[in-house]
CSV table of C-alpha atoms and ligand atoms in Angstrom, one decimal:
chain,number,residue,atom,x,y,z
E,1,MET,CA,-84.6,-9.2,-126.2
E,2,ILE,CA,-86.0,-6.3,-124.7
E,3,LEU,CA,-85.0,-5.8,-121.1
E,4,ASN,CA,-85.7,-2.9,-118.9
E,5,ASN,CA,-82.0,-2.9,-117.8
E,6,PRO,CA,-80.1,-4.2,-120.8
E,7,SER,CA,-76.8,-4.4,-118.5
E,8,LEU,CA,-78.3,-7.4,-117.0
E,9,PHE,CA,-77.5,-9.5,-120.3
E,10,ILE,CA,-73.9,-10.3,-119.7
E,11,SER,CA,-71.6,-12.2,-122.0
E,12,GLU,CA,-68.4,-12.1,-119.7
E,13,ALA,CA,-67.2,-14.1,-116.9
E,14,TYR,CA,-67.0,-12.3,-113.5
E,15,ILE,CA,-63.4,-12.8,-111.3
E,16,ASN,CA,-62.3,-10.6,-108.5
E,17,GLY,CA,-65.0,-7.8,-109.4
E,18,LYS,CA,-63.8,-7.8,-113.1
E,19,TRP,CA,-65.8,-8.8,-116.3
E,20,LEU,CA,-63.6,-10.7,-118.3
E,21,LYS,CA,-63.6,-11.9,-121.9
E,22,GLY,CA,-61.8,-15.1,-122.6
E,23,ASN,CA,-59.6,-16.4,-125.6
E,24,SER,CA,-62.1,-18.8,-126.6
E,25,SER,CA,-65.8,-19.0,-126.1
E,26,PHE,CA,-68.9,-21.3,-126.3
E,27,GLN,CA,-72.5,-20.5,-127.3
E,28,VAL,CA,-75.5,-20.0,-125.4
E,29,GLN,CA,-78.6,-21.2,-127.0
E,30,ASN,CA,-82.3,-20.9,-126.7
E,31,PRO,CA,-83.6,-24.3,-126.6
E,32,SER,CA,-87.1,-23.3,-127.8
E,33,THR,CA,-85.8,-21.8,-131.1
E,34,ASN,CA,-82.1,-22.9,-131.4
E,35,GLU,CA,-81.4,-19.2,-131.6
E,36,ILE,CA,-77.9,-18.4,-130.2
E,37,LEU,CA,-78.3,-15.8,-127.5
E,38,THR,CA,-74.7,-15.1,-127.0
E,39,GLU,CA,-71.3,-16.4,-126.4
E,40,VAL,CA,-69.4,-16.4,-123.2
E,41,PRO,CA,-65.7,-17.2,-122.0
E,42,ASN,CA,-64.6,-20.8,-122.1
E,43,PHE,CA,-62.6,-20.8,-118.9
E,44,GLY,CA,-60.6,-23.8,-117.6
E,45,LYS,CA,-58.2,-24.8,-114.8
E,46,THR,CA,-55.8,-21.7,-115.0
E,47,GLU,CA,-58.8,-19.2,-114.6
E,48,THR,CA,-60.4,-21.3,-111.9
E,49,ALA,CA,-57.0,-21.4,-110.1
E,50,GLU,CA,-57.1,-17.7,-110.3
E,51,ALA,CA,-60.5,-17.2,-109.2
E,52,ILE,CA,-60.1,-19.6,-105.9
E,53,GLN,CA,-56.8,-17.4,-104.9
E,54,PHE,CA,-58.7,-14.0,-105.4
E,55,ALA,CA,-61.7,-15.9,-103.4
E,56,GLN,CA,-59.5,-16.7,-100.7
E,57,GLU,CA,-58.2,-13.1,-100.3
E,58,ALA,CA,-61.6,-11.9,-100.3
E,59,PHE,CA,-62.6,-14.5,-97.8
E,60,LEU,CA,-60.3,-13.1,-95.0
E,61,ALA,CA,-62.1,-9.6,-95.2
E,62,TRP,CA,-65.6,-11.0,-95.5
E,63,LYS,CA,-65.4,-13.3,-92.7
E,64,THR,CA,-64.4,-10.5,-90.5
E,65,LYS,CA,-67.6,-8.3,-91.2
E,66,SER,CA,-70.1,-8.0,-88.6
E,67,ALA,CA,-73.3,-10.1,-88.9
E,68,PRO,CA,-75.4,-7.1,-89.5
E,69,GLU,CA,-73.0,-5.9,-92.3
E,70,ARG,CA,-73.3,-9.0,-94.2
E,71,ALA,CA,-76.9,-9.2,-93.6
E,72,ASN,CA,-77.5,-5.7,-94.8
E,73,ILE,CA,-75.5,-6.3,-98.2
E,74,LEU,CA,-77.5,-9.7,-98.6
E,75,LYS,CA,-80.9,-7.8,-98.2
E,76,LYS,CA,-80.0,-5.1,-100.6
E,77,TRP,CA,-79.1,-8.0,-103.1
E,78,HIS,CA,-82.4,-9.7,-102.3
E,79,HIS,CA,-83.9,-6.2,-103.1
E,80,LEU,CA,-82.2,-5.6,-106.4
E,81,LEU,CA,-83.1,-9.2,-107.3
E,82,LEU,CA,-86.8,-8.7,-106.9
E,83,GLU,CA,-86.8,-5.1,-108.4
E,84,ASN,CA,-85.2,-6.7,-111.6
E,85,GLU,CA,-87.3,-9.9,-111.5
E,86,GLU,CA,-89.0,-9.5,-115.0
E,87,ASP,CA,-85.7,-9.0,-116.7
E,88,LEU,CA,-84.2,-11.8,-114.5
E,89,ALA,CA,-87.1,-14.1,-115.5
E,90,LYS,CA,-86.8,-13.3,-119.1
E,91,ILE,CA,-83.3,-14.1,-119.3
E,92,LEU,CA,-83.9,-17.2,-117.5
E,93,SER,CA,-86.6,-18.5,-119.7
E,94,LEU,CA,-84.8,-17.7,-123.0
E,95,GLU,CA,-81.8,-19.8,-121.9
E,96,GLN,CA,-83.5,-22.7,-120.1
E,97,GLY,CA,-86.9,-22.7,-122.1
E,98,LYS,CA,-89.3,-22.7,-119.1
E,99,PRO,CA,-92.3,-20.7,-119.3
E,100,TYR,CA,-92.0,-17.2,-118.5
E,101,LYS,CA,-94.5,-17.5,-115.5
E,102,GLU,CA,-92.3,-20.3,-114.0
E,103,ALA,CA,-89.4,-18.4,-114.5
E,104,LEU,CA,-90.6,-15.4,-112.6
E,105,GLY,CA,-91.6,-18.1,-109.8
E,106,GLU,CA,-88.0,-19.3,-109.8
E,107,ILE,CA,-86.5,-15.7,-109.4
E,108,ARG,CA,-88.9,-15.1,-106.3
E,109,TYR,CA,-88.0,-18.4,-104.7
E,110,GLY,CA,-84.1,-18.1,-105.3
E,111,ALA,CA,-84.5,-14.6,-103.8
E,112,SER,CA,-86.5,-15.9,-100.8
E,113,TYR,CA,-83.1,-17.7,-99.8
E,114,ILE,CA,-81.0,-14.6,-100.1
E,115,GLU,CA,-83.7,-12.9,-97.6
E,116,TRP,CA,-84.0,-16.0,-95.2
E,117,PHE,CA,-80.1,-16.5,-94.9
E,118,ALA,CA,-79.6,-12.7,-94.7
E,119,GLU,CA,-81.9,-12.9,-91.6
E,120,GLU,CA,-80.1,-15.9,-90.5
E,121,THR,CA,-76.9,-14.1,-90.3
E,122,ARG,CA,-77.4,-12.7,-87.0
E,123,ARG,CA,-78.5,-16.1,-85.4
E,124,ILE,CA,-75.1,-18.0,-85.8
E,125,TYR,CA,-74.9,-18.7,-82.2
E,126,GLY,CA,-72.5,-20.9,-80.2
E,127,ASP,CA,-73.0,-22.8,-77.2
E,128,ILE,CA,-71.7,-22.6,-73.5
E,129,ILE,CA,-71.3,-26.1,-71.9
E,130,PRO,CA,-71.2,-26.6,-68.3
E,131,GLY,CA,-67.5,-27.9,-67.8
E,132,HIS,CA,-66.7,-31.4,-66.8
E,133,GLU,CA,-64.3,-30.4,-64.0
E,134,SER,CA,-64.8,-27.3,-61.8
E,135,ASP,CA,-61.9,-25.2,-63.2
E,136,LYS,CA,-63.1,-25.6,-67.0
E,137,ARG,CA,-65.1,-23.4,-68.9
E,138,ILE,CA,-66.3,-25.1,-72.5
E,139,MET,CA,-67.6,-23.2,-75.3
E,140,VAL,CA,-68.4,-23.8,-79.0
E,141,ILE,CA,-68.2,-21.2,-81.6
E,142,LYS,CA,-69.2,-21.4,-85.3
E,143,GLN,CA,-66.8,-20.0,-87.8
E,144,ALA,CA,-67.2,-19.9,-91.9
E,145,ILE,CA,-65.5,-22.9,-93.5
E,146,GLY,CA,-63.4,-20.6,-96.2
E,147,VAL,CA,-63.9,-20.7,-100.2
E,148,VAL,CA,-66.6,-22.8,-101.4
E,149,GLY,CA,-66.8,-24.3,-104.7
E,150,ILE,CA,-70.3,-24.1,-106.3
E,151,ILE,CA,-71.5,-26.3,-109.0
E,152,THR,CA,-75.0,-26.2,-110.5
E,153,PRO,CA,-77.3,-27.7,-113.1
E,154,TRP,CA,-79.2,-26.1,-116.1
E,155,ASN,CA,-82.9,-26.7,-114.8
E,156,PHE,CA,-82.8,-24.1,-112.1
E,157,PRO,CA,-80.3,-21.6,-113.3
E,158,ASN,CA,-81.2,-19.2,-110.5
E,159,ALA,CA,-82.5,-21.0,-107.4
E,160,MET,CA,-79.9,-23.9,-107.6
E,161,ILE,CA,-77.0,-21.0,-107.1
E,162,ALA,CA,-79.2,-18.8,-104.7
E,163,ARG,CA,-79.6,-21.7,-102.5
E,164,LYS,CA,-76.0,-22.1,-101.9
E,165,ILE,CA,-74.4,-18.8,-102.3
E,166,ALA,CA,-77.0,-17.3,-99.7
E,167,PRO,CA,-75.9,-19.4,-96.7
E,168,ALA,CA,-72.3,-19.5,-97.8
E,169,LEU,CA,-72.1,-15.5,-98.1
E,170,ALA,CA,-74.4,-15.1,-94.8
E,171,ALA,CA,-71.7,-17.5,-93.0
E,172,GLY,CA,-68.8,-15.4,-94.0
E,173,CYS,CA,-67.5,-17.8,-96.9
E,174,SER,CA,-66.8,-16.8,-100.6
E,175,VAL,CA,-67.5,-18.5,-103.5
E,176,VAL,CA,-66.2,-19.6,-106.8
E,177,VAL,CA,-69.4,-20.8,-109.0
E,178,LYS,CA,-69.5,-22.8,-112.2
E,179,PRO,CA,-73.1,-22.5,-113.6
E,180,ALA,CA,-74.0,-25.1,-116.2
E,181,ALA,CA,-72.9,-24.5,-119.8
E,182,GLN,CA,-76.2,-24.5,-121.0
E,183,THR,CA,-77.4,-21.7,-118.5
E,184,PRO,CA,-74.7,-19.5,-117.5
E,185,LEU,CA,-76.7,-15.8,-118.2
E,186,SER,CA,-78.9,-16.2,-115.2
E,187,ALA,CA,-75.7,-16.6,-112.9
E,188,LEU,CA,-73.9,-13.5,-114.3
E,189,ALA,CA,-77.0,-11.3,-113.9
E,190,MET,CA,-77.4,-12.4,-110.3
E,191,ALA,CA,-73.4,-11.5,-109.8
E,192,PHE,CA,-74.1,-8.0,-111.4
E,193,LEU,CA,-76.8,-7.3,-108.8
E,194,GLY,CA,-74.6,-8.7,-106.2
E,195,GLU,CA,-71.9,-6.3,-107.1
E,196,LYS,CA,-74.4,-3.5,-107.2
E,197,ALA,CA,-75.6,-4.3,-103.7
E,198,GLY,CA,-72.2,-4.1,-102.3
E,199,ILE,CA,-70.8,-7.7,-102.2
E,200,PRO,CA,-66.9,-7.0,-102.3
E,201,SER,CA,-64.7,-7.9,-105.2
E,202,GLY,CA,-63.7,-11.7,-105.1
E,203,VAL,CA,-66.5,-12.8,-102.8
E,204,ILE,CA,-68.5,-14.1,-105.9
E,205,GLN,CA,-66.7,-15.6,-108.8
E,206,ILE,CA,-68.4,-17.0,-111.8
E,207,ILE,CA,-66.4,-19.2,-114.1
E,208,THR,CA,-68.3,-19.9,-117.2
E,209,SER,CA,-66.8,-23.0,-118.9
E,210,ASP,CA,-68.1,-26.1,-121.0
E,211,LYS,CA,-65.1,-27.9,-119.6
E,212,ALA,CA,-67.0,-29.1,-116.5
E,213,SER,CA,-64.6,-31.9,-115.6
E,214,GLU,CA,-61.5,-29.8,-115.9
E,215,VAL,CA,-63.1,-26.9,-113.7
E,216,GLY,CA,-64.3,-29.3,-111.3
E,217,LEU,CA,-61.2,-31.2,-110.9
E,218,GLU,CA,-59.6,-27.6,-110.1
E,219,LEU,CA,-62.0,-26.9,-107.6
E,220,CYS,CA,-61.9,-30.4,-106.0
E,221,SER,CA,-58.4,-30.4,-105.8
E,222,ASN,CA,-57.1,-27.1,-104.8
E,223,PRO,CA,-56.4,-27.1,-101.2
E,224,ILE,CA,-57.7,-23.7,-100.7
E,225,VAL,CA,-61.1,-24.7,-101.5
E,226,LYS,CA,-62.5,-26.0,-98.1
E,227,LYS,CA,-66.0,-27.1,-99.3
E,228,ILE,CA,-67.8,-28.2,-102.5
E,229,SER,CA,-71.7,-27.8,-102.8
E,230,PHE,CA,-72.9,-29.7,-106.0
E,231,THR,CA,-76.4,-30.2,-107.5
E,232,GLY,CA,-76.7,-32.4,-110.3
E,233,SER,CA,-76.7,-36.2,-111.2
E,234,THR,CA,-75.7,-38.8,-108.9
E,235,LYS,CA,-73.2,-39.9,-111.3
E,236,THR,CA,-71.3,-36.6,-111.3
E,237,GLY,CA,-71.8,-36.4,-107.5
E,238,LYS,CA,-69.9,-39.9,-107.1
E,239,ILE,CA,-66.9,-38.4,-109.2
E,240,LEU,CA,-66.8,-35.1,-107.3
E,241,MET,CA,-66.8,-37.1,-104.0
E,242,GLN,CA,-63.9,-39.3,-104.9
E,243,GLN,CA,-62.0,-36.0,-106.2
E,244,CYS,CA,-62.7,-34.7,-102.8
E,245,ALA,CA,-61.5,-37.5,-100.9
E,246,GLY,CA,-57.7,-37.0,-101.2
E,247,GLN,CA,-58.2,-33.9,-98.9
E,248,LEU,CA,-61.2,-35.1,-97.2
E,249,LYS,CA,-62.8,-31.8,-98.6
E,250,LYS,CA,-66.5,-31.2,-97.2
E,251,LEU,CA,-69.3,-31.8,-99.6
E,252,SER,CA,-72.9,-31.0,-99.8
E,253,LEU,CA,-74.5,-33.1,-102.7
E,254,GLU,CA,-78.0,-32.8,-104.0
E,255,LEU,CA,-78.3,-35.4,-106.5
E,256,GLY,CA,-80.9,-37.4,-108.7
E,257,GLY,CA,-84.3,-38.6,-107.4
E,258,ASN,CA,-86.9,-41.1,-108.5
E,259,ALA,CA,-89.9,-39.8,-106.3
E,260,PRO,CA,-92.8,-41.9,-105.9
E,261,PHE,CA,-96.5,-40.2,-105.8
E,262,ILE,CA,-98.8,-42.4,-104.0
E,263,VAL,CA,-102.6,-41.9,-104.2
E,264,PHE,CA,-104.7,-44.0,-101.5
E,265,GLU,CA,-108.4,-44.7,-102.1
E,266,ASP,CA,-109.2,-42.3,-99.1
E,267,ALA,CA,-107.6,-39.4,-100.8
E,268,ASN,CA,-109.3,-36.4,-102.3
E,269,ILE,CA,-108.8,-37.3,-106.0
E,270,GLU,CA,-109.3,-34.0,-107.5
E,271,GLU,CA,-106.5,-32.5,-105.0
E,272,ALA,CA,-104.4,-35.4,-105.8
E,273,VAL,CA,-104.7,-34.7,-109.7
E,274,LYS,CA,-104.0,-31.0,-109.1
E,275,GLY,CA,-100.8,-32.2,-107.1
E,276,ALA,CA,-99.7,-34.8,-109.5
E,277,ILE,CA,-100.0,-32.3,-112.5
E,278,LEU,CA,-97.6,-29.5,-110.6
E,279,SER,CA,-95.2,-32.3,-109.3
E,280,LYS,CA,-94.8,-34.0,-112.7
E,281,TYR,CA,-95.1,-31.5,-115.4
E,282,ARG,CA,-93.2,-28.3,-113.6
E,283,ASN,CA,-90.4,-27.4,-115.9
E,284,ALA,CA,-91.6,-30.1,-118.3
E,285,GLY,CA,-90.8,-32.8,-115.8
E,286,GLN,CA,-87.0,-31.7,-115.5
E,287,THR,CA,-86.9,-31.2,-111.8
E,288,CYS,CA,-85.0,-33.6,-109.3
E,289,VAL,CA,-88.3,-33.7,-107.1
E,290,CYS,CA,-90.7,-34.5,-110.0
E,291,SER,CA,-92.9,-37.4,-109.6
E,292,ASN,CA,-91.4,-40.3,-111.5
E,293,ARG,CA,-93.7,-43.1,-110.4
E,294,ILE,CA,-97.3,-42.5,-109.7
E,295,TYR,CA,-98.9,-45.2,-107.6
E,296,VAL,CA,-103.0,-45.3,-107.5
E,297,GLN,CA,-104.8,-47.8,-105.3
E,298,GLU,CA,-106.8,-50.3,-107.5
E,299,SER,CA,-110.1,-49.4,-106.4
E,300,ILE,CA,-109.7,-45.7,-107.5
E,301,TYR,CA,-107.2,-46.2,-110.5
E,302,GLN,CA,-109.4,-45.6,-113.5
E,303,GLU,CA,-111.1,-42.7,-111.8
E,304,PHE,CA,-107.6,-41.3,-111.1
E,305,VAL,CA,-106.7,-41.8,-114.7
E,306,GLU,CA,-109.6,-40.5,-116.2
E,307,LYS,CA,-109.4,-36.9,-114.4
E,308,PHE,CA,-105.6,-36.8,-114.5
E,309,HIS,CA,-106.0,-37.1,-118.4
E,310,GLN,CA,-108.5,-34.3,-118.4
E,311,ALA,CA,-106.1,-32.1,-116.6
E,312,VAL,CA,-103.1,-33.1,-118.8
E,313,ILE,CA,-105.0,-32.4,-122.1
E,314,GLN,CA,-105.3,-28.7,-120.8
E,315,LEU,CA,-101.9,-28.3,-120.7
E,316,LYS,CA,-100.5,-25.9,-123.2
E,317,VAL,CA,-96.7,-26.9,-124.8
E,318,GLY,CA,-94.9,-24.0,-126.4
E,319,ASP,CA,-92.3,-21.3,-126.2
E,320,GLY,CA,-91.4,-20.2,-122.9
E,321,MET,CA,-91.9,-16.5,-123.7
E,322,ASN,CA,-95.7,-17.1,-124.6
E,323,ILE,CA,-97.7,-16.1,-121.5
E,324,GLU,CA,-100.3,-19.2,-121.9
E,325,THR,CA,-97.3,-21.9,-122.0
E,326,ASP,CA,-97.3,-24.5,-119.3
E,327,ILE,CA,-94.7,-26.6,-120.8
E,328,GLY,CA,-91.4,-25.6,-122.7
E,329,PRO,CA,-89.0,-27.6,-124.5
E,330,LEU,CA,-86.9,-30.1,-123.0
E,331,ILE,CA,-83.2,-28.7,-122.6
E,332,ASP,CA,-81.7,-30.6,-125.5
E,333,HIS,CA,-81.7,-33.7,-127.8
E,334,ALA,CA,-80.2,-36.0,-125.4
E,335,ALA,CA,-82.9,-35.3,-123.1
E,336,LEU,CA,-85.3,-35.9,-125.8
E,337,SER,CA,-83.4,-39.2,-126.8
E,338,LYS,CA,-83.8,-40.3,-123.0
E,339,VAL,CA,-87.7,-39.6,-123.0
E,340,GLU,CA,-88.2,-41.5,-126.2
E,341,PHE,CA,-85.8,-44.4,-125.1
E,342,LEU,CA,-88.0,-44.7,-121.7
E,343,LEU,CA,-91.2,-44.6,-123.5
E,344,GLU,CA,-90.2,-47.3,-126.0
E,345,ASP,CA,-89.0,-49.7,-123.4
E,346,ALA,CA,-92.2,-49.1,-121.2
E,347,ILE,CA,-94.3,-49.8,-124.2
E,348,LYS,CA,-92.4,-53.1,-125.1
E,349,LYS,CA,-92.8,-54.3,-121.8
E,350,GLY,CA,-96.6,-53.8,-121.8
E,351,ALA,CA,-97.5,-50.0,-120.9
E,352,ASN,CA,-100.5,-48.8,-122.5
E,353,LEU,CA,-99.9,-45.3,-124.2
E,354,TYR,CA,-102.9,-43.2,-122.7
E,355,CYS,CA,-102.1,-40.0,-124.2
E,356,GLY,CA,-99.1,-38.2,-126.1
E,357,GLY,CA,-95.9,-40.2,-126.6
E,358,ILE,CA,-94.8,-38.0,-129.6
E,359,PRO,CA,-92.5,-35.2,-130.1
E,360,TYR,CA,-94.7,-32.1,-130.4
E,361,THR,CA,-95.8,-30.6,-133.6
E,362,LEU,CA,-93.5,-27.4,-132.7
E,363,GLY,CA,-90.5,-29.8,-133.5
E,364,GLY,CA,-87.2,-29.2,-131.8
E,365,THR,CA,-87.0,-30.5,-128.4
E,366,PHE,CA,-90.7,-29.9,-127.5
E,367,TYR,CA,-92.7,-33.2,-126.2
E,368,GLU,CA,-96.2,-34.0,-125.6
E,369,PRO,CA,-97.3,-34.4,-122.2
E,370,THR,CA,-97.5,-38.4,-121.9
E,371,ILE,CA,-99.5,-40.6,-119.8
E,372,LEU,CA,-98.6,-44.4,-119.4
E,373,THR,CA,-100.8,-46.7,-117.7
E,374,ASN,CA,-100.5,-50.6,-116.6
E,375,CYS,CA,-97.0,-49.8,-115.8
E,376,HIS,CA,-94.7,-52.3,-114.0
E,377,ASP,CA,-91.7,-52.1,-111.7
E,378,ASP,CA,-89.7,-53.8,-114.0
E,379,MET,CA,-89.8,-50.9,-116.8
E,380,LEU,CA,-87.0,-48.4,-116.9
E,381,CYS,CA,-89.3,-45.5,-116.2
E,382,SER,CA,-89.7,-47.0,-112.7
E,383,THR,CA,-85.9,-47.2,-111.8
E,384,GLU,CA,-84.4,-44.3,-113.8
E,385,GLU,CA,-85.2,-40.5,-113.5
E,386,ILE,CA,-87.2,-39.7,-116.5
E,387,PHE,CA,-86.7,-35.9,-116.5
E,388,GLY,CA,-89.3,-35.4,-119.0
E,389,PRO,CA,-93.1,-35.0,-119.4
E,390,ILE,CA,-93.9,-38.8,-119.1
E,391,ALA,CA,-96.3,-40.1,-116.3
E,392,PRO,CA,-96.1,-43.6,-115.9
E,393,ILE,CA,-99.1,-44.8,-113.6
E,394,PHE,CA,-98.8,-47.9,-111.7
E,395,SER,CA,-101.6,-49.9,-109.6
E,396,PHE,CA,-101.1,-51.1,-105.9
E,397,GLN,CA,-103.4,-53.0,-103.8
E,398,THR,CA,-102.2,-52.6,-100.0
E,399,GLU,CA,-100.3,-49.9,-98.1
E,400,GLU,CA,-97.5,-52.3,-97.0
E,401,GLU,CA,-97.1,-53.2,-100.9
E,402,VAL,CA,-96.9,-49.6,-102.1
E,403,ILE,CA,-94.4,-48.6,-99.2
E,404,ALA,CA,-92.0,-51.5,-100.0
E,405,ARG,CA,-92.4,-50.7,-103.9
E,406,ALA,CA,-91.6,-47.0,-103.3
E,407,ASN,CA,-88.6,-47.6,-101.1
E,408,ALA,CA,-87.0,-50.1,-103.7
E,409,SER,CA,-85.0,-47.5,-105.2
E,410,GLU,CA,-81.5,-46.2,-104.5
E,411,TYR,CA,-82.6,-42.7,-104.5
E,412,GLY,CA,-84.2,-41.0,-101.5
E,413,LEU,CA,-85.0,-37.4,-102.6
E,414,ALA,CA,-88.6,-36.4,-102.4
E,415,ALA,CA,-91.8,-38.7,-102.0
E,416,TYR,CA,-95.5,-37.5,-102.0
E,417,PHE,CA,-98.7,-39.3,-100.9
E,418,TYR,CA,-102.4,-38.5,-101.0
E,419,SER,CA,-104.8,-39.8,-98.1
E,420,ASN,CA,-107.3,-38.3,-95.7
E,421,GLN,CA,-106.9,-40.9,-92.8
E,422,ILE,CA,-104.6,-39.5,-89.9
E,423,ASN,CA,-103.2,-43.0,-89.0
E,424,ARG,CA,-102.2,-43.8,-92.2
E,425,ILE,CA,-100.4,-40.6,-92.8
E,426,TYR,CA,-98.2,-41.0,-89.8
E,427,LYS,CA,-97.5,-44.5,-90.7
E,428,VAL,CA,-96.6,-43.8,-94.3
E,429,PHE,CA,-94.5,-40.6,-93.7
E,430,GLU,CA,-92.4,-42.5,-91.3
E,431,ALA,CA,-91.9,-45.6,-93.3
E,432,LEU,CA,-91.0,-43.8,-96.6
E,433,GLU,CA,-87.1,-43.5,-96.7
E,434,TYR,CA,-87.0,-40.0,-98.5
E,435,GLY,CA,-85.4,-36.9,-97.2
E,436,MET,CA,-88.7,-34.9,-98.2
E,437,ILE,CA,-92.3,-36.1,-97.9
E,438,GLY,CA,-95.3,-34.1,-99.3
E,439,VAL,CA,-98.6,-35.1,-97.9
E,440,ASN,CA,-101.6,-34.2,-99.7
E,441,THR,CA,-99.5,-31.6,-101.6
E,442,GLY,CA,-97.4,-31.6,-104.8
E,443,LEU,CA,-95.2,-28.4,-104.0
E,444,ILE,CA,-92.9,-28.9,-100.9
E,445,SER,CA,-89.8,-26.5,-101.8
E,446,THR,CA,-89.5,-23.3,-99.7
E,447,ALA,CA,-86.6,-21.6,-98.2
E,448,VAL,CA,-87.9,-22.2,-94.7
E,449,ALA,CA,-87.6,-26.1,-94.8
E,450,PRO,CA,-84.4,-28.2,-95.3
E,451,PHE,CA,-84.3,-29.4,-98.8
E,452,GLY,CA,-82.2,-32.7,-99.4
E,453,GLY,CA,-82.1,-36.3,-99.7
E,454,ILE,CA,-80.8,-39.4,-98.4
E,455,LYS,CA,-79.4,-42.7,-99.9
E,456,GLU,CA,-77.9,-42.0,-103.5
E,457,SER,CA,-79.8,-38.8,-103.6
E,458,GLY,CA,-76.8,-37.3,-101.6
E,459,PHE,CA,-76.5,-35.1,-98.1
E,460,GLY,CA,-76.4,-31.9,-96.9
E,461,ARG,CA,-79.4,-29.5,-96.6
E,462,GLU,CA,-80.6,-26.4,-98.3
E,463,GLY,CA,-82.7,-23.7,-96.9
E,464,SER,CA,-84.2,-23.5,-92.8
E,465,LYS,CA,-81.9,-23.2,-90.1
E,466,TYR,CA,-80.0,-26.5,-90.9
E,467,GLY,CA,-78.7,-24.8,-94.0
E,468,MET,CA,-76.4,-22.6,-92.6
E,469,ASP,CA,-74.7,-25.3,-90.7
E,470,GLU,CA,-73.1,-26.8,-94.1
E,471,TYR,CA,-71.0,-23.5,-94.4
E,472,LEU,CA,-69.8,-23.5,-90.6
E,473,ASP,CA,-67.3,-25.2,-88.8
E,474,LYS,CA,-67.6,-26.0,-85.0
E,475,LYS,CA,-64.5,-24.9,-82.9
E,476,TYR,CA,-64.7,-26.2,-79.2
E,477,ILE,CA,-62.7,-23.9,-76.7
E,478,CYS,CA,-61.8,-25.5,-73.4
E,479,ILE,CA,-60.5,-22.6,-70.9
E,480,GLY,CA,-58.8,-24.5,-67.8
E,481,GLY,CA,-57.1,-23.0,-64.6
E,482,ILE,CA,-60.3,-21.0,-63.6
E,483,SER,CA,-60.0,-20.9,-60.0
E,484,SER,CA,-63.2,-20.1,-57.8
Y,501,LIG,P1,-77.2,-33.1,-115.5
Y,501,LIG,O1,-77.7,-34.4,-116.1
Y,501,LIG,O2,-78.3,-32.1,-114.6
Y,501,LIG,O3,-76.8,-32.0,-116.5
Y,501,LIG,P2,-74.5,-33.4,-114.3
Y,501,LIG,O4,-74.1,-33.6,-113.4
Y,501,LIG,O5,-73.8,-33.8,-115.7
Y,501,LIG,O6,-76.3,-33.3,-114.5
Y,501,LIG,O7,-74.4,-31.7,-114.4
Y,501,LIG,C1,-74.4,-30.8,-113.2
Y,501,LIG,C2,-73.4,-29.8,-113.3
Y,501,LIG,O8,-72.2,-30.4,-113.0
Y,501,LIG,C3,-73.2,-29.0,-114.4
Y,501,LIG,O9,-72.8,-27.8,-113.7
Y,501,LIG,C4,-72.1,-29.7,-115.1
Y,501,LIG,O10,-71.5,-28.9,-116.2
Y,501,LIG,C5,-71.2,-30.2,-114.0
Y,501,LIG,N1,-70.5,-31.5,-114.3
Y,501,LIG,C6,-70.7,-32.5,-115.0
Y,501,LIG,N2,-69.6,-33.3,-115.1
Y,501,LIG,C7,-68.8,-33.1,-114.2
Y,501,LIG,C8,-67.4,-33.3,-113.5
Y,501,LIG,N3,-67.0,-34.1,-114.0
Y,501,LIG,N4,-66.8,-32.5,-112.6
Y,501,LIG,C9,-67.6,-31.3,-112.3
Y,501,LIG,N5,-68.5,-31.0,-112.8
Y,501,LIG,C10,-69.2,-31.6,-113.8
């Protein structure tokens, strides 16, 4: 790999400002080619506990820095991330498989959180409240929560970390990060640039490990850690919540989704097709806000399917580093097996394979973008998160019916719909039980808005003015005996 700055390609973990090798290691692979990119240390409970201790020492100093001091360091980090965006995107694309152009988008998106929270650092305002008795004065201040444990998935190796580290550091917290074992290199490169920006030793620690449950248990059970911020599956989120229960440790959980994408007959069909392509096939369908179920009103069903198909066959599958590629490989063989299993189930239950449905000619974990029509709610692709490039299309008749079907999921992360009737738009977004709604758009993620879900998609918000509160405690002070 040719990088402008080769020192960004790092194979060591980062604890207390030191780059460390381990006694044992694990391999990081390129999912496009199966090439071994490098090996990184395989740390466990002991190293995690040490990192937590260093993070606590660093926290005590970091939280006392003035807001402009923290903001300026974060701004510098933001600047360095953008200055190195091409290298960071290459590293990301190689370890994750996503197309280079999407990787570049992710680096910019991740950096936008660092910038946003650098700015928000100066606005950690408290309150003065009129006292309830004449000699009382009441105020509320907000203070950094402490050491934060961060656990992230492989689908956005940069952005999932940026969305958590940025508000944590802005608030004055220090962090111990465990990136996904498939994609630790983006995290290490980010930390390297953080160090260059002046983030003090110990404020960010990166534990590379393929022993997720061991590291996770230490983060959840070590009393120094005051908060866990996790993005990943609902299954793992529930384990972490149980492990945190003993100490009532605070949690932010950004978990699975099962996004409905509804196209009403009054919608602009061309725009709906564009939105569906973006929200379905981004990252080969491997995002938690990807459309999972596409509902199209009966009267426009055939027209939508045909136009959608025309757009799908334009998508180019290939190696992420090829500039023409729209869809990279799935992350691993387990992901491929899941997609194949869901497809088989749908066909067995009567779905029509409109296009795709086979591994791509490139082999490995590449998969053809696929459309299923004639889908029903009893198919697993309607209830499970697909996390792959299969688009099941369902038909519906009435607004009430589609709202009920869209809400019939334990998940509540993102939902999308297309309509041009203002009345309907209000009624539908108020009725959908989801944390985020895209109306006439398939792209909703931005640092300025609160990202997060309800129901079994978790709780807590990332980005926006709300994002900072996840890393702050409120303290109420009552001053008595003030005589007038
Ligand atoms: P995904 O299906 O996206 O891989 P996971 O929930 O399995 O979702 O993984 C998300 C992150 O959680 C990864 O960093 C993974 O290593 C970590 N993880 C998985 N199991 C556990 C666990 N028991 N405790 C802590 N972290 C875990």
